[in-house]
Amino acid sequence: MNHFQRRNGELCAEEISLERLARAYGTPLYVYSSATLRRHWKVLDRSLTGLRHLVCYAAKANANLAVLDLLARLGAGFDIVSGGELYRVLQAGGAPRKVVYSGVGKTDEEIAFALSQGVKCLNVESGPELGRISVVARRLGVRAPISLRVNPDVDPRTHPYIATGLKTSKFGVSVEDARRLYTVAAGDPAIDVRGVACHIGSQITTVVPFLDAIARVRALVRDLGRSGVRLRHIDIGGGLGIQYSDENPPHPDEYGAAVKRAMKGWSGEVILEPGRVLVGNAGVLLTRVLFLKRSGRKRFAVVDAGMNDLVRPSLYDAHHDIELVGGEARPEGTIDVVGPVCESSDFLARGRRMAVPEAGDLLCVRSAGAYGFSMSSSYNARPRAAEVLVDGDVARLVRKRETWPDLVRGERARPAGRRFPAPRRIG
Ligand code: LLP
């Protein structure tokens, strides 16, 4: 359920016509719905009633300050994967004690930043990383709260680029390695062992892989308990899928019920790291049709949003529904919706059966709230889009459209040079 619905034939974000938003703020434009964000939060959180839990929203899905602020006010914690994401969370007023820090490549600087801010937990993804955390914690004179991210080796049956819990993936450590590393961690005075974490992938559309992963993690937790390593939390990651077209992902109620069943008998805390399910269908991308074009047999609608604005179709062959915002009658046809970027992979839809728009029509690309803006770039020197957050009949510009001067900020064509002496040959 989302709040992008038609009113008198015209597609709206809550109470505001998308056409009016496009006129006011220009295109391409990301539009988010507060009511949808709140609703998605409530449905997921409610589904976990009875379980001692903390929902740590995966900021990477959409890290706009206004989105983080809205979720923080609802009580969300955050799952972050970089110092920059922690900075964003803090800027938005998020509480560090509700932050878990995942990621395979944390730098010393990022580890120090997280420890000095007092994050809840660092999810450790390798032995060498554990070593670095210990060194940095000692230097700062603190104990580092950690979980090991284990790789339960289950197949999430999703796009290979977003499967993360397989044996062959770069993420996490195997269950066997985890046993050894927990002993190392438990014996290190600079390390405070808090829990265990796993995340098996994204856009998962059945509960089975989640249950398999939880079962394997719980078996490990039991073994650790027997050998004297007691954990306070189990972090089951994110990954719950959403409907982009004809997928049929479990409703959060079904997911929550399954998690509760799988966690029976566990008296500690359960942490979740959902991203897409909270924000995916709470956002759309608006784009204006520039031209209609034919090439041989193919028909193209050339629009003003490109793969730099929304890379998911190019990168994962992902499907996003696209519809006309106005109620115009347009004949059906099969077209490619393509952007202005100089790459053949620059498309929002290929061979799509849809109402064929005319130049000047406004298109709404659905389900763009997750991994839309956050993966956007300024490739082809295209300023990044603006972002608007709607609440009822009020719209707020939560990110200004980038300008051409923004594109060259920090660059200089002829800066003063700095000479580095040639290395001396030794011996
Ligand atoms: N926790 C960890 C450790 C993660 O790596 C991820 C996502 C999440 C939580 C949140 O997963 P979610 O609930 O959003 O599925 N760019 C891709 C998705 C990449 C997901 C990466 N990790 C896409 O556009 O489909």
Coordinates of C-alpha atoms and ligand atoms in Angstrom, one line a residue:
M1 CA 0.0 0.0 0.0
N2 CA 1.4 3.4 -1.0
H3 CA 0.2 6.9 -1.3
F4 CA 0.9 7.5 -5.0
Q5 CA -2.7 7.2 -6.3
R6 CA -4.9 8.8 -8.9
R7 CA -7.2 11.6 -8.0
N8 CA -9.6 12.7 -10.8
G9 CA -7.4 10.8 -13.2
E10 CA -4.2 12.5 -12.2
L11 CA -1.4 10.7 -10.4
C12 CA -0.7 12.3 -7.0
A13 CA 1.8 12.0 -4.1
E14 CA -0.6 12.0 -1.2
E15 CA -2.7 15.2 -1.9
I16 CA -0.4 16.8 -4.4
S17 CA -0.5 16.3 -8.2
L18 CA 2.8 15.0 -9.5
E19 CA 2.5 17.3 -12.5
R20 CA 2.4 20.3 -10.2
L21 CA 5.5 19.1 -8.3
A22 CA 7.3 18.6 -11.6
R23 CA 6.4 22.2 -12.6
A24 CA 7.4 23.6 -9.3
Y25 CA 10.7 21.8 -8.9
G26 CA 11.6 20.6 -12.4
T27 CA 12.6 17.1 -13.6
P28 CA 14.1 14.6 -13.1
L29 CA 12.7 14.7 -9.7
Y30 CA 12.5 12.2 -6.8
V31 CA 9.3 12.4 -4.8
Y32 CA 8.9 10.6 -1.5
S33 CA 5.7 10.2 0.5
S34 CA 5.9 10.7 4.3
A35 CA 2.6 8.8 4.9
T36 CA 3.9 5.8 3.0
L37 CA 7.2 5.8 4.9
R38 CA 5.3 6.0 8.2
R39 CA 2.9 3.3 7.2
H40 CA 5.7 0.9 6.0
W41 CA 7.5 1.6 9.3
K42 CA 4.4 0.9 11.4
V43 CA 3.5 -2.3 9.5
L44 CA 7.0 -3.8 9.9
D45 CA 7.5 -2.7 13.5
R46 CA 4.0 -4.0 14.5
S47 CA 4.7 -7.3 12.9
L48 CA 7.4 -7.8 15.4
T49 CA 5.3 -7.1 18.5
G50 CA 6.3 -9.4 21.3
L51 CA 9.8 -9.7 20.2
R52 CA 12.5 -7.6 21.8
H53 CA 13.7 -5.9 18.7
L54 CA 15.4 -3.0 17.1
V55 CA 14.8 -2.0 13.5
C56 CA 18.0 -0.5 12.1
Y57 CA 17.0 1.0 8.8
A58 CA 19.7 0.4 6.1
A59 CA 20.6 3.9 5.2
K60 CA 22.2 3.0 1.9
A61 CA 18.7 2.5 0.4
N62 CA 18.0 6.2 0.8
A63 CA 20.1 8.4 3.0
N64 CA 18.4 11.7 2.4
L65 CA 18.5 13.6 5.7
A66 CA 14.8 14.1 5.7
V67 CA 14.1 10.4 5.3
L68 CA 16.6 9.6 8.1
D69 CA 15.0 12.2 10.3
L70 CA 11.5 10.9 9.7
L71 CA 12.5 7.3 10.5
A72 CA 14.6 8.4 13.6
R73 CA 11.6 10.1 15.0
L74 CA 9.6 6.9 14.6
G75 CA 12.2 5.2 16.7
A76 CA 14.4 3.6 14.0
G77 CA 18.0 2.7 14.5
F78 CA 20.3 2.6 11.5
D79 CA 22.5 0.1 9.7
I80 CA 25.4 2.0 8.1
V81 CA 28.3 0.9 5.9
S82 CA 30.6 3.9 5.9
G83 CA 31.8 6.9 7.9
G84 CA 29.8 9.0 5.5
E85 CA 26.6 7.2 6.4
L86 CA 27.3 7.7 10.1
Y87 CA 27.8 11.4 9.4
R88 CA 24.5 11.5 7.6
V89 CA 22.7 9.7 10.5
L90 CA 24.2 12.1 13.0
Q91 CA 23.3 15.1 10.9
A92 CA 19.7 13.8 10.8
G93 CA 19.6 13.5 14.6
G94 CA 19.9 9.7 14.7
A95 CA 21.2 8.2 18.0
P96 CA 24.6 6.5 17.7
R97 CA 23.6 3.9 20.3
K98 CA 21.1 2.6 17.8
V99 CA 23.6 2.3 15.0
V100 CA 25.1 -0.9 13.7
Y101 CA 28.0 -0.7 11.3
S102 CA 28.3 -3.3 8.6
G103 CA 30.7 -3.5 5.6
V104 CA 33.8 -5.5 4.5
G105 CA 36.2 -2.6 4.2
K106 CA 36.1 -0.2 7.2
T107 CA 39.2 2.1 7.4
D108 CA 40.9 2.9 10.7
E109 CA 39.5 6.4 10.4
E110 CA 36.0 5.1 10.0
I111 CA 36.4 2.6 12.9
A112 CA 37.7 5.4 15.1
F113 CA 34.8 7.7 14.1
A114 CA 32.3 5.0 14.9
L115 CA 33.9 4.1 18.3
S116 CA 34.3 7.7 19.4
Q117 CA 30.6 8.3 18.6
G118 CA 29.6 5.3 20.6
V119 CA 27.8 3.1 18.0
K120 CA 25.9 0.1 19.3
C121 CA 27.9 -2.4 17.4
L122 CA 30.4 -3.0 14.6
N123 CA 29.5 -6.0 12.5
V124 CA 32.9 -7.5 11.7
E125 CA 33.4 -9.3 8.4
S126 CA 36.9 -10.8 8.7
G127 CA 39.8 -11.8 11.1
P128 CA 42.0 -8.9 9.9
E129 CA 39.2 -6.4 10.4
L130 CA 38.8 -7.7 14.0
G131 CA 42.5 -7.1 14.5
R132 CA 42.3 -3.5 13.2
I133 CA 39.3 -2.7 15.4
S134 CA 41.2 -4.0 18.4
V135 CA 44.2 -1.8 17.6
V136 CA 42.0 1.3 17.1
A137 CA 40.0 0.6 20.2
R138 CA 43.1 0.3 22.3
R139 CA 44.5 3.5 20.9
L140 CA 41.3 5.3 21.9
G141 CA 41.1 3.6 25.3
V142 CA 37.7 2.1 24.7
R143 CA 36.2 -1.4 24.3
A144 CA 34.8 -2.0 20.8
P145 CA 31.3 -3.5 20.8
I146 CA 31.3 -6.1 18.0
S147 CA 29.3 -8.9 16.3
L148 CA 30.7 -11.2 13.8
R149 CA 28.8 -11.2 10.5
V150 CA 28.5 -14.8 9.6
N151 CA 27.9 -16.2 6.2
P152 CA 25.2 -18.9 6.6
D153 CA 25.7 -20.1 3.0
V154 CA 22.1 -20.0 2.0
D155 CA 20.8 -19.1 -1.5
P156 CA 18.4 -16.1 -1.3
R157 CA 17.3 -16.8 -4.9
T158 CA 17.7 -13.2 -6.0
H159 CA 19.8 -11.4 -8.6
P160 CA 23.4 -12.6 -8.3
Y161 CA 24.7 -9.0 -7.8
I162 CA 22.6 -8.7 -4.6
A163 CA 23.1 -12.1 -3.1
T164 CA 25.5 -11.8 -0.2
G165 CA 25.2 -14.8 2.0
L166 CA 26.7 -17.5 -0.2
K167 CA 30.0 -19.2 0.6
T168 CA 31.6 -17.5 -2.5
S169 CA 30.6 -14.0 -1.5
K170 CA 33.0 -11.4 -0.2
F171 CA 30.8 -10.7 2.8
G172 CA 31.0 -12.1 6.3
V173 CA 32.9 -15.1 7.7
S174 CA 32.0 -18.8 7.5
V175 CA 30.4 -20.4 10.5
E176 CA 33.6 -22.4 11.2
D177 CA 35.8 -19.3 11.0
A178 CA 33.3 -17.5 13.3
R179 CA 33.8 -20.1 16.1
R180 CA 37.5 -19.5 16.0
L181 CA 37.2 -15.7 15.8
Y182 CA 34.7 -15.6 18.7
T183 CA 37.3 -17.2 20.9
V184 CA 39.9 -14.7 19.8
A185 CA 37.5 -11.8 20.4
A186 CA 36.3 -13.0 23.8
G187 CA 40.0 -13.1 24.9
D188 CA 40.7 -9.6 23.8
P189 CA 40.2 -6.9 26.4
A190 CA 39.7 -4.2 23.8
I191 CA 36.8 -6.1 22.3
D192 CA 33.3 -6.4 23.8
V193 CA 31.5 -9.3 22.1
R194 CA 27.9 -8.3 21.8
G195 CA 26.2 -10.4 19.2
V196 CA 26.1 -12.1 15.8
A197 CA 24.9 -10.7 12.5
C198 CA 24.0 -12.0 9.1
H199 CA 22.6 -10.6 5.9
I200 CA 22.0 -13.0 3.0
G201 CA 20.9 -10.7 0.2
S202 CA 18.3 -8.2 -1.0
Q203 CA 14.9 -8.3 -2.8
I204 CA 14.2 -11.7 -1.3
T205 CA 10.6 -12.8 -2.1
T206 CA 10.1 -15.9 0.1
V207 CA 10.6 -16.4 3.9
V208 CA 12.4 -19.7 3.4
P209 CA 16.0 -18.4 2.9
F210 CA 15.5 -16.1 6.0
L211 CA 14.4 -19.1 8.1
D212 CA 17.4 -21.2 6.9
A213 CA 19.8 -18.5 7.7
I214 CA 18.3 -17.9 11.2
A215 CA 18.4 -21.6 12.0
R216 CA 22.1 -21.8 11.1
V217 CA 22.9 -18.7 13.1
R218 CA 21.0 -20.0 16.1
A219 CA 22.8 -23.3 16.0
L220 CA 26.1 -21.3 16.1
V221 CA 24.8 -19.2 19.0
R222 CA 23.9 -22.4 21.0
D223 CA 27.4 -23.8 20.4
L224 CA 29.0 -20.6 21.5
G225 CA 26.9 -20.5 24.6
R226 CA 28.2 -24.0 25.5
S227 CA 31.7 -22.8 25.2
G228 CA 31.1 -19.8 27.4
V229 CA 30.6 -17.1 24.7
R230 CA 27.2 -15.5 25.6
L231 CA 25.6 -13.1 23.0
R232 CA 23.1 -10.4 23.7
H233 CA 21.7 -9.9 20.2
I234 CA 21.1 -11.6 16.9
D235 CA 21.1 -9.3 13.9
I236 CA 19.2 -11.0 11.0
G237 CA 20.0 -8.3 8.4
G238 CA 17.6 -6.9 5.8
G239 CA 16.6 -8.1 2.4
L240 CA 12.8 -8.4 2.4
G241 CA 11.6 -7.8 -1.1
I242 CA 8.9 -5.5 -2.5
Q243 CA 6.6 -5.6 -5.4
Y244 CA 8.1 -3.9 -8.5
S245 CA 5.8 -5.7 -11.0
D246 CA 4.5 -9.2 -10.6
E247 CA 6.6 -10.4 -7.6
N248 CA 4.7 -11.6 -4.7
P249 CA 6.9 -11.0 -1.7
P250 CA 5.6 -12.0 1.8
H251 CA 3.7 -9.3 3.6
P252 CA 5.7 -7.9 6.5
D253 CA 3.1 -9.6 8.8
E254 CA 4.0 -12.9 7.3
Y255 CA 7.8 -12.1 7.5
G256 CA 7.4 -10.9 11.1
A257 CA 5.5 -14.0 12.2
A258 CA 8.1 -16.2 10.6
V259 CA 10.9 -14.4 12.4
K260 CA 9.1 -14.6 15.7
R261 CA 8.7 -18.4 15.2
A262 CA 12.3 -18.8 14.2
M263 CA 13.4 -16.8 17.3
K264 CA 11.3 -18.8 19.8
G265 CA 13.3 -19.4 23.0
W266 CA 15.7 -16.5 22.3
S267 CA 15.6 -14.0 25.2
G268 CA 18.1 -11.6 23.8
E269 CA 17.4 -8.7 21.4
V270 CA 16.7 -9.2 17.7
I271 CA 18.1 -6.6 15.3
L272 CA 16.8 -6.2 11.7
E273 CA 18.4 -4.1 8.9
P274 CA 15.6 -3.5 6.4
G275 CA 16.1 -0.9 3.6
R276 CA 14.1 -1.5 0.5
V277 CA 10.9 -2.6 2.2
L278 CA 10.6 0.7 4.1
V279 CA 11.5 3.1 1.3
G280 CA 11.2 1.4 -2.1
N281 CA 7.5 2.0 -2.7
A282 CA 7.6 5.3 -0.8
G283 CA 9.3 7.1 -3.7
V284 CA 8.9 7.7 -7.4
L285 CA 11.1 9.3 -10.1
L286 CA 9.4 11.9 -12.3
T287 CA 10.8 12.4 -15.8
R288 CA 9.7 14.5 -18.8
V289 CA 9.6 13.0 -22.3
L290 CA 11.9 15.0 -24.6
F291 CA 11.3 13.3 -27.9
L292 CA 9.8 10.3 -29.5
K293 CA 12.2 8.6 -31.9
R294 CA 12.2 5.7 -34.3
S295 CA 15.2 3.7 -35.3
G296 CA 14.4 0.9 -37.7
R297 CA 11.6 -1.0 -36.1
K298 CA 12.2 0.3 -32.7
R299 CA 10.5 3.1 -31.0
F300 CA 12.1 5.2 -28.2
A301 CA 10.8 7.7 -25.8
V302 CA 13.8 9.8 -24.9
V303 CA 13.3 11.2 -21.4
D304 CA 15.3 13.6 -19.2
A305 CA 16.2 11.0 -16.6
G306 CA 19.1 8.7 -17.3
M307 CA 21.0 5.8 -15.8
N308 CA 22.9 8.4 -13.7
D309 CA 19.6 9.2 -12.0
L310 CA 18.3 5.6 -11.7
V311 CA 20.9 2.9 -12.5
R312 CA 18.8 -0.2 -11.4
P313 CA 17.5 -1.0 -14.9
S314 CA 21.0 -0.8 -16.4
L315 CA 22.8 -2.6 -13.6
Y316 CA 20.4 -5.4 -12.7
D317 CA 18.0 -5.3 -15.6
A318 CA 15.5 -4.3 -12.9
H319 CA 11.9 -3.6 -13.8
H320 CA 10.2 -0.4 -12.7
D321 CA 6.7 0.3 -13.7
I322 CA 6.4 3.5 -15.7
E323 CA 3.1 5.4 -16.2
L324 CA 1.8 8.6 -17.6
V325 CA 1.1 11.1 -14.8
G326 CA -1.7 12.9 -16.7
G327 CA -4.9 11.2 -17.7
E328 CA -4.2 11.7 -21.4
A329 CA -5.5 9.0 -23.8
R330 CA -2.5 7.5 -25.6
P331 CA -2.4 4.5 -27.8
E332 CA -0.6 1.3 -26.5
G333 CA 2.6 0.3 -28.0
T334 CA 6.0 -1.3 -27.3
I335 CA 8.8 1.1 -26.6
D336 CA 12.1 1.6 -25.0
V337 CA 12.3 4.4 -22.5
V338 CA 15.8 5.8 -22.7
G339 CA 17.8 8.6 -21.1
P340 CA 20.2 11.1 -22.5
V341 CA 23.4 9.4 -21.3
C342 CA 25.9 8.2 -23.9
E343 CA 25.7 4.5 -23.1
S344 CA 23.5 1.9 -24.8
S345 CA 22.8 0.6 -21.4
D346 CA 21.1 3.9 -20.5
F347 CA 17.5 2.8 -20.3
L348 CA 14.7 2.9 -17.8
A349 CA 12.6 0.2 -19.7
R350 CA 13.2 -1.9 -22.7
G351 CA 10.6 -3.4 -25.0
R352 CA 7.9 -2.2 -22.6
R353 CA 4.2 -2.5 -23.5
M354 CA 2.7 0.8 -22.3
A355 CA 0.7 3.9 -23.3
V356 CA 3.1 5.6 -25.8
P357 CA 3.7 9.1 -24.5
E358 CA 4.2 12.2 -26.5
A359 CA 6.9 14.8 -26.2
G360 CA 6.2 16.9 -23.1
D361 CA 4.3 14.2 -21.2
L362 CA 5.4 13.5 -17.6
L363 CA 6.2 9.9 -16.7
C364 CA 6.2 8.4 -13.2
V365 CA 8.9 5.7 -12.6
R366 CA 7.5 3.8 -9.7
S367 CA 9.3 2.0 -6.8
A368 CA 12.3 4.3 -7.0
G369 CA 12.5 5.2 -3.3
A370 CA 15.2 2.6 -2.6
Y371 CA 18.6 2.6 -4.3
G372 CA 17.4 5.3 -6.6
F373 CA 18.9 8.6 -5.6
S374 CA 21.4 6.9 -3.4
M375 CA 23.0 5.2 -6.3
S376 CA 22.8 8.2 -8.6
S377 CA 25.8 10.0 -10.0
S378 CA 26.7 13.0 -12.2
Y379 CA 28.0 10.9 -15.0
N380 CA 28.0 12.8 -18.3
A381 CA 28.2 15.9 -16.2
R382 CA 24.6 15.7 -15.4
P383 CA 23.7 17.5 -12.1
R384 CA 21.9 15.1 -9.7
A385 CA 18.2 15.4 -9.4
A386 CA 16.2 17.2 -6.7
E387 CA 14.4 15.4 -4.0
V388 CA 11.0 16.4 -2.5
L389 CA 9.2 14.9 0.5
V390 CA 5.5 15.2 0.5
D391 CA 3.3 15.2 3.6
G392 CA -0.4 15.6 2.9
D393 CA -0.7 18.8 0.9
V394 CA 2.7 20.1 1.9
A395 CA 5.8 19.5 -0.2
R396 CA 9.4 20.1 1.1
L397 CA 12.4 20.4 -1.1
V398 CA 14.8 18.1 0.8
R399 CA 17.6 18.2 -1.7
K400 CA 18.2 21.0 -4.1
R401 CA 18.9 20.1 -7.7
E402 CA 22.6 20.2 -8.3
T403 CA 23.9 23.0 -10.5
W404 CA 26.7 23.1 -13.1
P405 CA 28.9 25.0 -10.6
D406 CA 28.2 22.1 -8.1
L407 CA 29.7 19.8 -10.7
V408 CA 33.1 21.4 -10.6
R409 CA 33.2 22.2 -6.9
G410 CA 36.6 21.2 -5.6
E411 CA 38.2 21.0 -9.1
R412 CA 40.7 23.4 -10.5
A413 CA 41.9 23.5 -14.1
R414 CA 45.4 24.8 -13.2
P415 CA 46.2 24.5 -9.5
A416 CA 49.6 25.1 -8.1
G417 CA 51.8 22.0 -8.4
R418 CA 53.5 20.3 -5.5
R419 CA 56.8 18.6 -6.2
F420 CA 57.6 15.2 -4.7
P421 CA 61.3 14.3 -4.7
A422 CA 62.2 11.1 -6.6
P423 CA 62.7 8.1 -4.2
R424 CA 66.3 7.5 -3.3
R425 CA 67.6 4.1 -4.3
I426 CA 68.5 2.1 -1.3
G427 CA 71.7 -0.1 -1.3
Ligands
LLP1 N1 22.1 -4.9 5.7 C1 23.2 -5.1 4.9 C2 24.5 -5.6 5.6 C3 23.2 -4.9 3.6 O1 24.2 -5.1 2.8 C4 21.9 -4.5 2.9 C5 21.9 -4.3 1.5 C6 20.8 -4.3 3.8 C7 21.0 -4.5 5.1 C8 19.5 -3.8 3.3 O2 19.0 -4.7 2.4 P1 17.5 -4.4 1.8 O3 16.5 -4.6 3.0 O4 17.4 -3.1 1.3 O5 17.3 -5.5 0.8 N2 21.5 -1.8 -5.0 C9 20.7 -3.0 -4.9 C10 20.6 -3.5 -3.5 C11 21.9 -3.7 -2.8 C12 21.7 -4.1 -1.4 C13 22.9 -4.1 -0.7 N3 22.8 -4.4 0.7 C14 19.4 -2.8 -5.6 O6 19.2 -1.6 -6.1 O7 18.6 -3.7 -5.8

